[in-house]
Amino acid sequence: MTLANIYPYRWKLTRFGTMLIVLAAVKITQVDAQTVPLSGGKLFAQQCGACHSVKAGETRVGPSLAGIVGKTAGKQAGFSYSDGLKRSSMKWNPATLDRWLTDSAKAIPGSVMGYKQADAAKRKAIIGYLQAPTGK
């Protein structure tokens, strides 16, 4: 067999090899996405940071969430809360934060903030971030 006879098959082999590499890369990416732990800080910044801060006293659209764990909902000075939160006696802890992040309107009826996070792992990561002493 001459080189001219083999050449037509070379591009098919190269194309097949390229497809295998692409498929392997896609599979590796899928595995990495499943095994990489969620960053609570990154999730907080993406989903909460536009309205809330973790710096004490820094009020945005929503109140600062610095040291929120252990505090009573709707009682932080320097922020005008909705009637639902003002009436609430809920103390923020991992369980109540999880209920709140699952469906805030259902957790405290009459609250203005509307937030729903169905992914339990994301809620857990955000709560872990908020539990850290400095929110980090």
PDB file of C-alpha atoms in Angstrom:
ATOM      1  CA  MET A   1       0.000   0.000   0.000  1.00  0.00           C
ATOM      2  CA  THR A   2       1.386   3.393  -0.952  1.00  0.00           C
ATOM      3  CA  LEU A   3       1.234   6.615   1.008  1.00  0.00           C
ATOM      4  CA  ALA A   4      -1.360   7.921  -1.435  1.00  0.00           C
ATOM      5  CA  ASN A   5      -3.624   5.000  -0.613  1.00  0.00           C
ATOM      6  CA  ILE A   6      -3.271   5.512   3.161  1.00  0.00           C
ATOM      7  CA  TYR A   7      -3.752   9.304   3.102  1.00  0.00           C
ATOM      8  CA  PRO A   8      -7.577   9.291   2.609  1.00  0.00           C
ATOM      9  CA  TYR A   9      -7.928   7.487   5.934  1.00  0.00           C
ATOM     10  CA  ARG A  10      -5.622   9.778   7.858  1.00  0.00           C
ATOM     11  CA  TRP A  11      -8.189  12.583   8.204  1.00  0.00           C
ATOM     12  CA  LYS A  12     -10.774  10.090   9.459  1.00  0.00           C
ATOM     13  CA  LEU A  13      -8.390   8.881  12.151  1.00  0.00           C
ATOM     14  CA  THR A  14      -7.512  12.455  13.128  1.00  0.00           C
ATOM     15  CA  ARG A  15     -11.186  13.405  13.264  1.00  0.00           C
ATOM     16  CA  PHE A  16     -12.003  10.315  15.347  1.00  0.00           C
ATOM     17  CA  GLY A  17      -9.128  11.092  17.713  1.00  0.00           C
ATOM     18  CA  THR A  18     -10.314  14.675  18.110  1.00  0.00           C
ATOM     19  CA  MET A  19     -13.827  13.468  18.921  1.00  0.00           C
ATOM     20  CA  LEU A  20     -12.439  11.138  21.604  1.00  0.00           C
ATOM     21  CA  ILE A  21     -10.481  13.986  23.184  1.00  0.00           C
ATOM     22  CA  VAL A  22     -13.540  16.263  23.184  1.00  0.00           C
ATOM     23  CA  LEU A  23     -15.744  13.552  24.703  1.00  0.00           C
ATOM     24  CA  ALA A  24     -13.148  12.848  27.393  1.00  0.00           C
ATOM     25  CA  ALA A  25     -12.911  16.562  28.236  1.00  0.00           C
ATOM     26  CA  VAL A  26     -16.702  16.816  28.528  1.00  0.00           C
ATOM     27  CA  LYS A  27     -16.792  13.799  30.838  1.00  0.00           C
ATOM     28  CA  ILE A  28     -13.989  15.199  33.025  1.00  0.00           C
ATOM     29  CA  THR A  29     -15.815  18.537  33.257  1.00  0.00           C
ATOM     30  CA  GLN A  30     -19.019  16.788  34.319  1.00  0.00           C
ATOM     31  CA  VAL A  31     -17.221  14.852  37.035  1.00  0.00           C
ATOM     32  CA  ASP A  32     -15.416  17.984  38.282  1.00  0.00           C
ATOM     33  CA  ALA A  33     -18.691  19.910  38.442  1.00  0.00           C
ATOM     34  CA  GLN A  34     -20.168  17.168  40.617  1.00  0.00           C
ATOM     35  CA  THR A  35     -17.219  16.792  42.986  1.00  0.00           C
ATOM     36  CA  VAL A  36     -16.159  20.419  43.506  1.00  0.00           C
ATOM     37  CA  PRO A  37     -17.573  21.685  46.817  1.00  0.00           C
ATOM     38  CA  LEU A  38     -19.819  24.698  46.623  1.00  0.00           C
ATOM     39  CA  SER A  39     -18.342  27.970  47.832  1.00  0.00           C
ATOM     40  CA  GLY A  40     -20.716  29.656  50.246  1.00  0.00           C
ATOM     41  CA  GLY A  41     -18.989  32.999  49.745  1.00  0.00           C
ATOM     42  CA  LYS A  42     -19.337  32.802  45.987  1.00  0.00           C
ATOM     43  CA  LEU A  43     -22.980  31.737  46.215  1.00  0.00           C
ATOM     44  CA  PHE A  44     -23.693  34.529  48.705  1.00  0.00           C
ATOM     45  CA  ALA A  45     -22.098  37.074  46.372  1.00  0.00           C
ATOM     46  CA  GLN A  46     -24.073  35.782  43.385  1.00  0.00           C
ATOM     47  CA  GLN A  47     -27.451  35.304  45.025  1.00  0.00           C
ATOM     48  CA  CYS A  48     -27.539  37.573  48.056  1.00  0.00           C
ATOM     49  CA  GLY A  49     -24.757  40.146  47.696  1.00  0.00           C
ATOM     50  CA  ALA A  50     -26.674  42.614  45.549  1.00  0.00           C
ATOM     51  CA  CYS A  51     -29.073  43.262  48.421  1.00  0.00           C
ATOM     52  CA  HIS A  52     -27.153  42.169  51.534  1.00  0.00           C
ATOM     53  CA  SER A  53     -23.704  42.672  52.984  1.00  0.00           C
ATOM     54  CA  VAL A  54     -21.789  40.727  55.612  1.00  0.00           C
ATOM     55  CA  LYS A  55     -20.129  43.907  56.873  1.00  0.00           C
ATOM     56  CA  ALA A  56     -21.638  45.046  60.159  1.00  0.00           C
ATOM     57  CA  GLY A  57     -23.818  48.127  59.718  1.00  0.00           C
ATOM     58  CA  GLU A  58     -23.647  48.131  55.908  1.00  0.00           C
ATOM     59  CA  THR A  59     -27.247  48.385  54.760  1.00  0.00           C
ATOM     60  CA  ARG A  60     -28.167  47.892  51.120  1.00  0.00           C
ATOM     61  CA  VAL A  61     -31.621  47.064  49.813  1.00  0.00           C
ATOM     62  CA  GLY A  62     -31.666  44.566  52.664  1.00  0.00           C
ATOM     63  CA  PRO A  63     -30.033  44.657  56.093  1.00  0.00           C
ATOM     64  CA  SER A  64     -26.492  43.559  56.872  1.00  0.00           C
ATOM     65  CA  LEU A  65     -26.274  39.834  57.587  1.00  0.00           C
ATOM     66  CA  ALA A  66     -23.104  40.118  59.663  1.00  0.00           C
ATOM     67  CA  GLY A  67     -23.450  37.827  62.668  1.00  0.00           C
ATOM     68  CA  ILE A  68     -27.042  36.989  61.740  1.00  0.00           C
ATOM     69  CA  VAL A  69     -26.970  33.532  63.354  1.00  0.00           C
ATOM     70  CA  GLY A  70     -28.412  33.824  66.865  1.00  0.00           C
ATOM     71  CA  LYS A  71     -30.253  37.088  66.198  1.00  0.00           C
ATOM     72  CA  THR A  72     -34.023  37.541  66.080  1.00  0.00           C
ATOM     73  CA  ALA A  73     -35.504  38.166  62.637  1.00  0.00           C
ATOM     74  CA  GLY A  74     -36.638  41.702  61.861  1.00  0.00           C
ATOM     75  CA  LYS A  75     -35.102  43.382  64.903  1.00  0.00           C
ATOM     76  CA  GLN A  76     -31.773  44.758  63.662  1.00  0.00           C
ATOM     77  CA  ALA A  77     -31.446  48.502  64.262  1.00  0.00           C
ATOM     78  CA  GLY A  78     -31.011  50.759  61.268  1.00  0.00           C
ATOM     79  CA  PHE A  79     -33.289  48.914  58.857  1.00  0.00           C
ATOM     80  CA  SER A  80     -36.999  49.275  58.128  1.00  0.00           C
ATOM     81  CA  TYR A  81     -38.396  45.733  58.081  1.00  0.00           C
ATOM     82  CA  SER A  82     -41.669  44.527  56.567  1.00  0.00           C
ATOM     83  CA  ASP A  83     -44.611  43.936  58.902  1.00  0.00           C
ATOM     84  CA  GLY A  84     -44.170  40.164  58.669  1.00  0.00           C
ATOM     85  CA  LEU A  85     -40.573  40.339  59.852  1.00  0.00           C
ATOM     86  CA  LYS A  86     -41.381  42.911  62.548  1.00  0.00           C
ATOM     87  CA  ARG A  87     -44.042  40.572  63.991  1.00  0.00           C
ATOM     88  CA  SER A  88     -41.797  37.521  63.772  1.00  0.00           C
ATOM     89  CA  SER A  89     -40.072  36.080  66.805  1.00  0.00           C
ATOM     90  CA  MET A  90     -37.978  33.680  64.721  1.00  0.00           C
ATOM     91  CA  LYS A  91     -34.354  33.310  65.817  1.00  0.00           C
ATOM     92  CA  TRP A  92     -31.870  32.754  63.015  1.00  0.00           C
ATOM     93  CA  ASN A  93     -30.134  29.394  63.252  1.00  0.00           C
ATOM     94  CA  PRO A  94     -29.203  26.839  60.569  1.00  0.00           C
ATOM     95  CA  ALA A  95     -32.687  25.286  60.578  1.00  0.00           C
ATOM     96  CA  THR A  96     -34.605  28.583  60.344  1.00  0.00           C
ATOM     97  CA  LEU A  97     -32.167  29.941  57.749  1.00  0.00           C
ATOM     98  CA  ASP A  98     -32.713  26.779  55.708  1.00  0.00           C
ATOM     99  CA  ARG A  99     -36.508  27.272  55.857  1.00  0.00           C
ATOM    100  CA  TRP A 100     -36.066  30.939  54.932  1.00  0.00           C
ATOM    101  CA  LEU A 101     -33.797  30.231  51.982  1.00  0.00           C
ATOM    102  CA  THR A 102     -36.084  27.440  50.771  1.00  0.00           C
ATOM    103  CA  ASP A 103     -39.044  29.832  50.501  1.00  0.00           C
ATOM    104  CA  SER A 104     -38.854  33.138  52.362  1.00  0.00           C
ATOM    105  CA  ALA A 105     -42.501  34.076  51.795  1.00  0.00           C
ATOM    106  CA  LYS A 106     -43.669  30.778  53.269  1.00  0.00           C
ATOM    107  CA  ALA A 107     -41.212  30.878  56.179  1.00  0.00           C
ATOM    108  CA  ILE A 108     -42.387  34.295  57.357  1.00  0.00           C
ATOM    109  CA  PRO A 109     -45.694  35.335  55.770  1.00  0.00           C
ATOM    110  CA  GLY A 110     -45.906  39.067  55.160  1.00  0.00           C
ATOM    111  CA  SER A 111     -42.197  39.483  54.482  1.00  0.00           C
ATOM    112  CA  VAL A 112     -41.278  41.492  51.418  1.00  0.00           C
ATOM    113  CA  MET A 113     -38.231  39.512  50.385  1.00  0.00           C
ATOM    114  CA  GLY A 114     -39.072  36.824  47.862  1.00  0.00           C
ATOM    115  CA  TYR A 115     -36.342  34.205  47.599  1.00  0.00           C
ATOM    116  CA  LYS A 116     -36.458  30.492  46.827  1.00  0.00           C
ATOM    117  CA  GLN A 117     -33.474  28.178  46.603  1.00  0.00           C
ATOM    118  CA  ALA A 118     -34.496  24.589  45.888  1.00  0.00           C
ATOM    119  CA  ASP A 119     -30.953  23.190  46.003  1.00  0.00           C
ATOM    120  CA  ALA A 120     -30.236  21.985  49.549  1.00  0.00           C
ATOM    121  CA  ALA A 121     -26.467  21.931  48.941  1.00  0.00           C
ATOM    122  CA  LYS A 122     -26.496  25.596  47.905  1.00  0.00           C
ATOM    123  CA  ARG A 123     -28.568  26.550  50.942  1.00  0.00           C
ATOM    124  CA  LYS A 124     -26.179  24.652  53.197  1.00  0.00           C
ATOM    125  CA  ALA A 125     -23.163  26.420  51.662  1.00  0.00           C
ATOM    126  CA  ILE A 126     -24.737  29.867  52.111  1.00  0.00           C
ATOM    127  CA  ILE A 127     -25.706  29.066  55.716  1.00  0.00           C
ATOM    128  CA  GLY A 128     -22.185  27.847  56.427  1.00  0.00           C
ATOM    129  CA  TYR A 129     -20.832  31.109  55.060  1.00  0.00           C
ATOM    130  CA  LEU A 130     -23.188  33.132  57.257  1.00  0.00           C
ATOM    131  CA  GLN A 131     -22.236  31.074  60.343  1.00  0.00           C
ATOM    132  CA  ALA A 132     -18.549  31.903  59.993  1.00  0.00           C
ATOM    133  CA  PRO A 133     -17.475  34.626  62.449  1.00  0.00           C
ATOM    134  CA  THR A 134     -16.822  37.206  59.733  1.00  0.00           C
ATOM    135  CA  GLY A 135     -19.110  35.733  57.059  1.00  0.00           C
ATOM    136  CA  LYS A 136     -16.063  34.356  55.235  1.00  0.00           C
TER     137      LYS A 136
END
